[in-house]
Amino acid sequence: MTRKVFKMILKFSHNDFYLFYIDSYTYISKLFESQFKHNKNFYFTVMWFLFDVRTPFLMDGEAKKLHYKLNNANITISSKLIKEFYEDYFSQKGKKNTSAVSQNKIGIDCVKKKFLEIQNSTSYMNHFEFFPTLDDISLNNILSRRAKELFLSLIDSDLYLSSFKGSNESEETRLFQTNGHTYVIPPKSRYVNGNVFDLMSHFNDEKFDLVLLDPPWINKHVRRRKKLKGKIDSYSMMSVEEVLKIPLASVLTDDSLVLFWVTNSTSIMEDLLRMLKTWDLELVTTWYWLKVTKAGNPVIGLDTSPNGKLPYEKLLLTQRRNSKRNISSDLKELLFCSTPCSIHSHKPPLKELLFHTLNVDDTWRCLELFARSLNSNWTSFGNEVLKFQDISILEYLYRFEQIKNLFAIFLIYSIYKSTIWNESFALIYSVRTRSIFNKNINTFN
């Protein structure tokens, strides 16, 4: 067993299998840290909260039942025991989505085979030293869920209605201010906030070596959430036919690589594969992003869950049909994992992964469509392109003079969203704020 360390990414290998782990929180927080060089211990608490997924996804009632069962088992709690309890729950309480399983059998078999081989290795288990307490199980990731709601309530929604573009040609991170918000712009990055269907008007004859797309595919679950809670983001859900109306071919070279984030919907997958020829593309292979908790366990069962969902998403790697580019056979059905952000549709940063798999370095001309964040040496295009670059939210909440209000913010917000009073106090307790802020608060002067 070997483990190679790459900046924000780890590679675990065992026998003929390997798995990449992307540290999304570290990658994102490093970008913001560059604006606080005077404060090396600055702790981006709200960002940390967003990735604080401690236990698999359950309904609150089921989480409390599991907590009760463990609490009354009169046995020593261990990482292995908790892992087995969740696996048993998903196999007994969860429903096997026969449609999803049969339609995604190849993907499920691939993910299970590779992940289970790596998960039981010493190196993988040693890396994920965290394991949830009984309180974590009962709270059921409430801190992450509350942080998501707080974040979304503070972002500048008017910005998504604007059309603008900008760039940072320097080697240093810069700040962009508008509408009372401040955004972090990585070095050597460009961005366009606008309609992706207007691609040609922004790039003229410019071509890209790699294009990454994360379209807002039609999704019944998201549609239900929108109906219950109102508009989630500024993107309208799109069919394959609508996505393929984007004039993508106009910005591709003969050897361009194009990557698509897709859902586990068989109809979307089939339609997309059938219509790739519209852009003169062909499928090379399918990669799988497995979502894991901070303890390294899948967020739901690998093939069973209470709502029939699957714990991974697919990333299709395609290329031009007459491309001369050769893709290594080692990259077929690549598996990578990360702890997901609690914000809907937020994907892990792929820059490091693409470098260590496809040798995509800073000489490549890279474009992301439907982007919600920026990357160095990339061009980002979408109508919420600066969504995750907003440093104003972090400054507003966590500058020294407002640290004293942190507990009140989460307490009030929790009470507002919940009728269970003790949840609020348990929430504060679970943050272990004394150990976090005693370590960092004296550096905020």
Short mmCIF file of C-alpha atoms in Angstrom, two decimals:
data_model
loop_
_atom_site.label_atom_id
_atom_site.label_comp_id
_atom_site.label_asym_id
_atom_site.label_seq_id
_atom_site.Cartn_x
_atom_site.Cartn_y
_atom_site.Cartn_z
CA MET A 1 0.00 0.00 0.00
CA THR A 2 1.36 3.42 -0.94
CA ARG A 3 0.05 6.91 -0.58
CA LYS A 4 1.34 9.84 -2.61
CA VAL A 5 0.73 13.38 -1.43
CA PHE A 6 -0.02 16.09 -3.99
CA LYS A 7 -0.76 19.55 -2.57
CA MET A 8 -4.56 19.41 -2.23
CA ILE A 9 -5.00 15.85 -3.45
CA LEU A 10 -4.10 12.39 -2.17
CA LYS A 11 -3.65 9.21 -4.14
CA PHE A 12 -4.33 5.91 -2.40
CA SER A 13 -3.29 2.75 -4.20
CA HIS A 14 -3.64 -0.91 -3.35
CA ASN A 15 -2.92 -3.85 -5.63
CA ASP A 16 -4.34 -2.85 -9.02
CA PHE A 17 -6.68 -0.20 -7.63
CA TYR A 18 -6.19 3.44 -6.81
CA LEU A 19 -8.35 6.27 -5.59
CA PHE A 20 -7.85 10.03 -5.58
CA TYR A 21 -9.07 12.07 -2.64
CA ILE A 22 -9.66 15.81 -3.26
CA ASP A 23 -9.45 18.09 -0.24
CA SER A 24 -11.99 20.66 -1.41
CA TYR A 25 -11.99 22.71 1.78
CA THR A 26 -8.22 23.17 1.82
CA TYR A 27 -8.14 24.04 -1.87
CA ILE A 28 -10.80 26.73 -1.52
CA SER A 29 -9.60 28.15 1.80
CA LYS A 30 -6.04 28.57 0.49
CA LEU A 31 -7.39 30.94 -2.13
CA PHE A 32 -9.02 33.12 0.52
CA GLU A 33 -6.06 32.86 2.88
CA SER A 34 -3.92 34.75 0.38
CA GLN A 35 -5.91 37.84 1.31
CA PHE A 36 -5.03 37.43 4.98
CA LYS A 37 -1.27 37.06 4.87
CA HIS A 38 -1.01 39.17 8.02
CA ASN A 39 -2.99 36.48 9.82
CA LYS A 40 -1.57 33.03 9.21
CA ASN A 41 -3.98 31.42 11.66
CA PHE A 42 -7.11 32.89 10.13
CA TYR A 43 -9.77 30.21 10.35
CA PHE A 44 -12.45 30.34 7.68
CA THR A 45 -15.13 29.00 9.91
CA VAL A 46 -18.13 29.35 7.62
CA MET A 47 -16.26 27.58 4.83
CA TRP A 48 -15.26 24.86 7.28
CA PHE A 49 -18.89 24.50 8.34
CA LEU A 50 -20.02 24.03 4.74
CA PHE A 51 -17.76 20.97 4.43
CA ASP A 52 -18.41 19.66 7.94
CA VAL A 53 -20.19 16.49 6.83
CA ARG A 54 -19.56 14.18 9.77
CA THR A 55 -22.12 11.44 9.22
CA PRO A 56 -23.99 9.86 6.28
CA PHE A 57 -27.16 11.57 5.09
CA LEU A 58 -30.27 10.55 7.03
CA MET A 59 -33.61 12.07 7.91
CA ASP A 60 -33.42 13.70 11.36
CA GLY A 61 -35.84 11.19 12.85
CA GLU A 62 -33.81 8.24 11.61
CA ALA A 63 -30.59 9.81 12.91
CA LYS A 64 -32.08 10.13 16.37
CA LYS A 65 -33.25 6.50 16.25
CA LEU A 66 -29.76 5.38 15.32
CA HIS A 67 -28.32 7.51 18.12
CA TYR A 68 -30.73 5.92 20.60
CA LYS A 69 -29.81 2.43 19.42
CA LEU A 70 -26.08 3.07 19.76
CA ASN A 71 -26.45 4.89 23.06
CA ASN A 72 -28.30 1.96 24.59
CA ALA A 73 -26.14 -0.78 23.11
CA ASN A 74 -23.79 -0.75 26.13
CA ILE A 75 -20.74 -1.26 23.92
CA THR A 76 -17.57 0.68 23.21
CA ILE A 77 -18.05 3.12 20.33
CA SER A 78 -15.42 2.89 17.61
CA SER A 79 -14.99 4.04 14.03
CA LYS A 80 -15.47 0.47 12.79
CA LEU A 81 -18.62 0.00 14.85
CA ILE A 82 -20.23 3.22 13.61
CA LYS A 83 -19.34 2.32 10.03
CA GLU A 84 -21.00 -1.09 10.46
CA PHE A 85 -24.09 0.46 12.05
CA TYR A 86 -24.59 2.79 9.08
CA GLU A 87 -24.02 -0.02 6.59
CA ASP A 88 -26.57 -2.14 8.43
CA TYR A 89 -29.03 0.76 8.43
CA PHE A 90 -28.73 1.34 4.68
CA SER A 91 -29.10 -2.37 3.93
CA GLN A 92 -32.14 -2.86 6.19
CA LYS A 93 -33.95 0.48 6.24
CA GLY A 94 -32.87 1.69 2.86
CA LYS A 95 -34.72 0.71 -0.25
CA LYS A 96 -32.88 -0.72 -3.18
CA ASN A 97 -33.74 1.46 -6.14
CA THR A 98 -34.04 -1.38 -8.63
CA SER A 99 -34.44 1.01 -11.53
CA ALA A 100 -31.39 3.07 -10.64
CA VAL A 101 -29.34 -0.01 -9.79
CA SER A 102 -30.15 -1.84 -13.00
CA GLN A 103 -29.62 1.24 -15.14
CA ASN A 104 -26.35 2.14 -13.39
CA LYS A 105 -25.11 -1.40 -12.73
CA ILE A 106 -21.76 -0.86 -14.45
CA GLY A 107 -21.12 2.29 -12.45
CA ILE A 108 -22.20 0.78 -9.14
CA ASP A 109 -20.08 -2.33 -9.63
CA CYS A 110 -17.08 -0.19 -10.58
CA VAL A 111 -17.43 2.13 -7.59
CA LYS A 112 -18.05 -0.68 -5.10
CA LYS A 113 -15.19 -2.82 -6.33
CA LYS A 114 -12.62 -0.05 -6.30
CA PHE A 115 -13.76 1.77 -3.20
CA LEU A 116 -14.19 -1.25 -0.93
CA GLU A 117 -10.69 -2.42 -1.87
CA ILE A 118 -9.21 0.93 -0.87
CA GLN A 119 -11.52 1.70 2.07
CA ASN A 120 -10.36 -1.30 4.06
CA SER A 121 -6.69 -0.48 3.55
CA THR A 122 -4.58 0.76 6.46
CA SER A 123 -3.46 3.89 4.66
CA TYR A 124 -7.00 5.04 3.89
CA MET A 125 -8.25 4.37 7.41
CA ASN A 126 -5.26 6.16 8.93
CA HIS A 127 -5.89 9.25 6.84
CA PHE A 128 -9.48 9.55 8.03
CA GLU A 129 -8.69 9.73 11.72
CA PHE A 130 -11.99 11.45 12.51
CA PHE A 131 -14.96 9.37 13.51
CA PRO A 132 -18.33 10.73 14.65
CA THR A 133 -19.42 10.83 18.26
CA LEU A 134 -22.89 9.94 19.47
CA ASP A 135 -23.70 13.66 19.53
CA ASP A 136 -22.62 13.97 15.89
CA ILE A 137 -24.97 11.15 14.95
CA SER A 138 -27.88 12.79 16.76
CA LEU A 139 -27.21 16.25 15.30
CA ASN A 140 -27.14 14.76 11.78
CA ASN A 141 -24.89 17.37 10.09
CA ILE A 142 -27.10 20.21 11.30
CA LEU A 143 -24.15 22.60 11.47
CA SER A 144 -23.38 22.09 7.80
CA ARG A 145 -27.02 22.48 6.85
CA ARG A 146 -27.43 25.70 8.85
CA ALA A 147 -24.22 27.13 7.38
CA LYS A 148 -25.57 26.46 3.90
CA GLU A 149 -28.78 28.34 4.60
CA LEU A 150 -26.86 31.22 6.16
CA PHE A 151 -24.47 31.41 3.22
CA LEU A 152 -27.27 31.42 0.65
CA SER A 153 -29.16 34.10 2.56
CA LEU A 154 -26.17 36.45 2.42
CA ILE A 155 -25.01 36.13 -1.18
CA ASP A 156 -25.74 38.94 -3.63
CA SER A 157 -28.57 37.52 -5.75
CA ASP A 158 -28.75 40.70 -7.85
CA LEU A 159 -25.30 39.94 -9.20
CA TYR A 160 -26.70 37.02 -11.19
CA LEU A 161 -28.93 39.37 -13.13
CA SER A 162 -25.92 41.38 -14.31
CA SER A 163 -23.76 40.93 -17.37
CA PHE A 164 -20.09 41.68 -16.87
CA LYS A 165 -16.62 40.25 -17.36
CA GLY A 166 -13.18 40.72 -15.93
CA SER A 167 -9.76 39.20 -15.46
CA ASN A 168 -6.70 39.15 -13.27
CA GLU A 169 -3.58 39.00 -15.40
CA SER A 170 -1.22 39.35 -12.43
CA GLU A 171 0.55 36.62 -10.47
CA GLU A 172 -1.21 37.66 -7.26
CA THR A 173 -4.77 37.24 -6.04
CA ARG A 174 -6.81 40.42 -6.52
CA LEU A 175 -10.10 41.72 -5.16
CA PHE A 176 -13.12 42.87 -7.18
CA GLN A 177 -15.77 44.99 -5.50
CA THR A 178 -19.35 45.56 -6.63
CA ASN A 179 -22.75 46.07 -4.96
CA GLY A 180 -21.11 46.23 -1.54
CA HIS A 181 -19.55 42.78 -1.94
CA THR A 182 -15.90 41.85 -2.39
CA TYR A 183 -14.82 38.92 -4.56
CA VAL A 184 -11.50 37.09 -4.64
CA ILE A 185 -10.08 36.80 -8.15
CA PRO A 186 -7.31 34.17 -8.52
CA PRO A 187 -4.15 35.00 -10.48
CA LYS A 188 -4.21 34.52 -14.25
CA SER A 189 -7.97 34.00 -14.32
CA ARG A 190 -10.76 35.36 -16.52
CA TYR A 191 -14.50 35.36 -16.01
CA VAL A 192 -17.67 36.22 -17.85
CA ASN A 193 -20.98 36.59 -16.02
CA GLY A 194 -23.65 36.05 -18.63
CA ASN A 195 -25.63 33.62 -20.75
CA VAL A 196 -23.56 30.65 -21.93
CA PHE A 197 -25.51 30.61 -25.18
CA ASP A 198 -23.71 33.86 -26.05
CA LEU A 199 -20.40 32.02 -26.12
CA MET A 200 -19.33 33.16 -29.58
CA SER A 201 -19.84 36.85 -28.88
CA HIS A 202 -17.31 36.73 -26.04
CA PHE A 203 -14.51 34.63 -27.51
CA ASN A 204 -14.60 35.35 -31.25
CA ASP A 205 -12.05 32.92 -32.76
CA GLU A 206 -10.48 31.86 -29.45
CA LYS A 207 -10.10 28.10 -28.91
CA PHE A 208 -9.74 26.01 -25.77
CA ASP A 209 -7.87 22.75 -25.13
CA LEU A 210 -10.25 21.64 -22.38
CA VAL A 211 -13.84 22.55 -21.56
CA LEU A 212 -15.67 21.53 -18.37
CA LEU A 213 -19.47 21.77 -18.19
CA ASP A 214 -21.77 21.41 -15.21
CA PRO A 215 -25.23 21.96 -16.75
CA PRO A 216 -28.32 22.31 -14.53
CA TRP A 217 -29.84 19.05 -15.77
CA ILE A 218 -33.55 18.44 -15.30
CA ASN A 219 -33.91 16.87 -11.86
CA LYS A 220 -37.18 15.80 -10.22
CA HIS A 221 -35.73 16.08 -6.71
CA VAL A 222 -34.51 19.65 -7.29
CA ARG A 223 -37.82 20.53 -8.92
CA ARG A 224 -39.64 19.41 -5.77
CA ARG A 225 -37.29 21.45 -3.59
CA LYS A 226 -37.87 24.54 -5.73
CA LYS A 227 -41.60 24.07 -5.40
CA LEU A 228 -41.36 23.77 -1.62
CA LYS A 229 -38.65 26.32 -0.86
CA GLY A 230 -38.65 28.65 -3.82
CA LYS A 231 -35.86 29.37 -6.29
CA ILE A 232 -32.56 27.71 -5.37
CA ASP A 233 -30.22 29.36 -7.85
CA SER A 234 -30.30 31.43 -10.99
CA TYR A 235 -30.02 28.53 -13.43
CA SER A 236 -33.15 27.08 -14.99
CA MET A 237 -33.10 23.31 -15.40
CA MET A 238 -32.18 22.20 -18.90
CA SER A 239 -32.70 19.17 -21.12
CA VAL A 240 -29.94 17.60 -23.20
CA GLU A 241 -31.42 19.19 -26.31
CA GLU A 242 -31.19 22.63 -24.71
CA VAL A 243 -27.60 22.14 -23.53
CA LEU A 244 -26.52 21.02 -26.98
CA LYS A 245 -27.71 24.32 -28.44
CA ILE A 246 -24.67 25.95 -26.86
CA PRO A 247 -22.23 26.73 -29.73
CA LEU A 248 -19.49 24.75 -28.05
CA ALA A 249 -17.87 23.50 -31.26
CA SER A 250 -16.91 27.09 -32.07
CA VAL A 251 -14.36 27.15 -29.21
CA LEU A 252 -12.91 23.63 -29.65
CA THR A 253 -9.70 22.58 -31.35
CA ASP A 254 -9.29 19.30 -33.22
CA ASP A 255 -7.84 17.75 -30.05
CA SER A 256 -9.96 19.38 -27.36
CA LEU A 257 -11.13 17.41 -24.34
CA VAL A 258 -14.64 18.07 -23.02
CA LEU A 259 -15.84 16.93 -19.59
CA PHE A 260 -19.51 16.81 -18.58
CA TRP A 261 -20.89 16.49 -15.09
CA VAL A 262 -24.02 14.35 -15.40
CA THR A 263 -26.60 12.95 -13.02
CA ASN A 264 -27.41 9.25 -12.66
CA SER A 265 -30.48 9.70 -14.84
CA THR A 266 -30.35 7.07 -17.56
CA SER A 267 -32.43 9.15 -19.95
CA ILE A 268 -30.05 12.11 -19.69
CA MET A 269 -27.05 9.84 -20.13
CA GLU A 270 -28.52 8.10 -23.18
CA ASP A 271 -29.64 11.35 -24.81
CA LEU A 272 -26.28 12.99 -24.25
CA LEU A 273 -24.27 10.08 -25.65
CA ARG A 274 -26.53 9.91 -28.66
CA MET A 275 -26.24 13.61 -29.37
CA LEU A 276 -22.53 14.17 -28.71
CA LYS A 277 -22.02 14.09 -32.46
CA THR A 278 -23.66 17.51 -32.56
CA TRP A 279 -20.34 18.81 -31.25
CA ASP A 280 -18.32 16.16 -33.09
CA LEU A 281 -17.47 14.46 -29.79
CA GLU A 282 -17.20 10.84 -28.65
CA LEU A 283 -17.11 9.28 -25.20
CA VAL A 284 -13.67 8.19 -23.96
CA THR A 285 -14.59 7.00 -20.47
CA THR A 286 -16.70 7.72 -17.40
CA TRP A 287 -15.21 8.92 -14.14
CA TYR A 288 -16.97 8.69 -10.79
CA TRP A 289 -17.03 11.21 -7.96
CA LEU A 290 -17.87 9.41 -4.71
CA LYS A 291 -19.13 11.62 -1.88
CA VAL A 292 -17.73 10.67 1.52
CA THR A 293 -18.01 12.00 5.06
CA LYS A 294 -15.11 13.37 7.09
CA ALA A 295 -14.74 9.81 8.37
CA GLY A 296 -14.21 8.54 4.81
CA ASN A 297 -17.52 6.67 4.54
CA PRO A 298 -20.01 7.07 1.65
CA VAL A 299 -22.70 9.65 2.42
CA ILE A 300 -25.36 7.03 1.60
CA GLY A 301 -25.33 3.31 0.81
CA LEU A 302 -23.46 2.32 -2.33
CA ASP A 303 -26.56 0.76 -3.87
CA THR A 304 -29.30 1.25 -1.27
CA SER A 305 -30.56 4.33 0.52
CA PRO A 306 -33.81 5.61 2.08
CA ASN A 307 -34.59 7.68 -1.02
CA GLY A 308 -33.10 5.39 -3.64
CA LYS A 309 -30.27 7.79 -4.48
CA LEU A 310 -26.69 6.86 -5.30
CA PRO A 311 -23.66 8.34 -3.46
CA TYR A 312 -21.76 9.33 -6.58
CA GLU A 313 -22.00 11.50 -9.66
CA LYS A 314 -20.55 10.89 -13.09
CA LEU A 315 -18.01 12.91 -15.01
CA LEU A 316 -17.91 12.03 -18.71
CA LEU A 317 -14.59 12.45 -20.49
CA THR A 318 -15.06 13.07 -24.21
CA GLN A 319 -12.85 14.15 -27.09
CA ARG A 320 -13.19 15.16 -30.75
CA ARG A 321 -13.93 12.13 -32.92
CA ASN A 322 -10.82 12.58 -35.05
CA SER A 323 -8.56 13.58 -32.19
CA LYS A 324 -4.98 12.36 -32.16
CA ARG A 325 -4.79 12.62 -28.40
CA ASN A 326 -4.21 9.31 -26.60
CA ILE A 327 -5.83 8.76 -23.21
CA SER A 328 -4.07 6.26 -20.93
CA SER A 329 -5.99 3.06 -20.24
CA ASP A 330 -5.19 3.62 -16.54
CA LEU A 331 -7.69 6.46 -16.58
CA LYS A 332 -10.62 4.29 -17.61
CA GLU A 333 -13.43 4.48 -15.04
CA LEU A 334 -11.35 6.63 -12.69
CA LEU A 335 -12.68 6.91 -9.13
CA PHE A 336 -12.12 9.98 -6.98
CA CYS A 337 -13.78 11.08 -3.77
CA SER A 338 -14.18 14.13 -1.56
CA THR A 339 -16.30 15.46 1.26
CA PRO A 340 -19.11 17.38 -0.47
CA CYS A 341 -20.06 20.96 0.23
CA SER A 342 -23.55 21.26 1.68
CA ILE A 343 -24.52 23.79 -1.02
CA HIS A 344 -26.52 22.26 -3.85
CA SER A 345 -24.59 21.41 -7.02
CA HIS A 346 -21.21 22.49 -5.67
CA LYS A 347 -18.59 20.24 -7.26
CA PRO A 348 -15.05 19.51 -6.05
CA PRO A 349 -12.24 21.54 -7.67
CA LEU A 350 -10.76 19.41 -10.46
CA LYS A 351 -7.62 21.37 -11.29
CA GLU A 352 -5.22 19.17 -9.29
CA LEU A 353 -6.95 15.98 -10.43
CA LEU A 354 -6.70 16.95 -14.10
CA PHE A 355 -3.04 17.78 -13.67
CA HIS A 356 -2.19 14.40 -12.16
CA THR A 357 -4.29 12.40 -14.61
CA LEU A 358 -4.37 14.22 -17.95
CA ASN A 359 -1.28 16.40 -17.47
CA VAL A 360 -3.42 19.52 -17.73
CA ASP A 361 -0.98 22.25 -16.69
CA ASP A 362 -1.02 26.03 -16.92
CA THR A 363 -0.13 25.97 -20.61
CA TRP A 364 -3.54 24.50 -21.41
CA ARG A 365 -6.33 26.88 -22.34
CA CYS A 366 -9.20 25.78 -20.10
CA LEU A 367 -12.83 26.92 -20.01
CA GLU A 368 -15.57 26.11 -17.50
CA LEU A 369 -19.21 26.64 -18.49
CA PHE A 370 -21.99 27.08 -15.91
CA ALA A 371 -19.17 28.00 -13.54
CA ARG A 372 -19.85 29.08 -9.96
CA SER A 373 -16.24 29.74 -8.99
CA LEU A 374 -12.88 30.70 -10.49
CA ASN A 375 -9.57 28.90 -11.03
CA SER A 376 -6.10 30.18 -11.79
CA ASN A 377 -5.25 29.98 -15.49
CA TRP A 378 -8.87 29.15 -16.36
CA THR A 379 -11.66 31.08 -18.02
CA SER A 380 -14.98 30.77 -16.17
CA PHE A 381 -18.35 31.49 -17.79
CA GLY A 382 -21.82 31.41 -16.26
CA ASN A 383 -24.52 33.59 -14.76
CA GLU A 384 -23.36 33.04 -11.16
CA VAL A 385 -19.67 32.88 -11.90
CA LEU A 386 -18.55 34.63 -8.69
CA LYS A 387 -20.90 32.77 -6.34
CA PHE A 388 -18.16 31.09 -4.31
CA GLN A 389 -15.65 33.93 -4.59
CA ASP A 390 -17.50 36.24 -2.18
CA ILE A 391 -15.14 37.13 0.64
CA SER A 392 -17.54 39.71 2.04
CA ILE A 393 -19.57 36.99 3.74
CA LEU A 394 -16.55 35.66 5.56
CA GLU A 395 -15.39 39.14 6.55
CA TYR A 396 -18.87 40.11 7.69
CA LEU A 397 -19.20 37.11 9.95
CA TYR A 398 -15.71 36.52 11.22
CA ARG A 399 -13.75 39.70 11.65
CA PHE A 400 -12.60 40.07 15.21
CA GLU A 401 -15.16 42.69 16.22
CA GLN A 402 -17.98 40.35 15.16
CA ILE A 403 -16.69 37.06 16.57
CA LYS A 404 -18.72 37.77 19.69
CA ASN A 405 -21.87 37.65 17.55
CA LEU A 406 -21.07 34.26 16.01
CA PHE A 407 -22.90 32.24 18.64
CA ALA A 408 -25.92 34.54 18.52
CA ILE A 409 -26.13 34.25 14.73
CA PHE A 410 -26.24 30.46 14.77
CA LEU A 411 -28.42 30.34 17.85
CA ILE A 412 -31.04 32.71 16.43
CA TYR A 413 -30.92 31.05 13.04
CA SER A 414 -31.31 27.59 14.53
CA ILE A 415 -34.26 28.65 16.69
CA TYR A 416 -35.84 30.32 13.68
CA LYS A 417 -35.55 27.16 11.59
CA SER A 418 -36.39 24.64 14.30
CA THR A 419 -38.96 24.14 17.01
CA ILE A 420 -36.54 22.06 19.06
CA TRP A 421 -34.84 24.44 21.50
CA ASN A 422 -32.20 22.03 22.71
CA GLU A 423 -31.04 21.57 19.12
CA SER A 424 -29.70 25.12 19.25
CA PHE A 425 -27.64 24.53 22.35
CA ALA A 426 -26.44 21.15 21.10
CA LEU A 427 -25.41 22.87 17.90
CA ILE A 428 -23.17 25.33 19.74
CA TYR A 429 -21.75 22.51 21.84
CA SER A 430 -20.99 20.41 18.78
CA VAL A 431 -18.90 23.13 17.16
CA ARG A 432 -16.36 22.75 19.96
CA THR A 433 -15.94 26.47 19.66
CA ARG A 434 -13.66 26.90 22.62
CA SER A 435 -10.95 24.72 21.11
CA ILE A 436 -11.31 26.41 17.72
CA PHE A 437 -11.52 30.05 18.72
CA ASN A 438 -9.15 29.97 21.70
CA LYS A 439 -6.56 28.88 19.17
CA ASN A 440 -7.30 31.60 16.64
CA ILE A 441 -9.19 34.49 18.19
CA ASN A 442 -6.10 36.30 19.47
CA THR A 443 -4.83 36.67 15.91
CA PHE A 444 -7.78 38.67 14.57
CA ASN A 445 -6.52 42.06 15.81
#
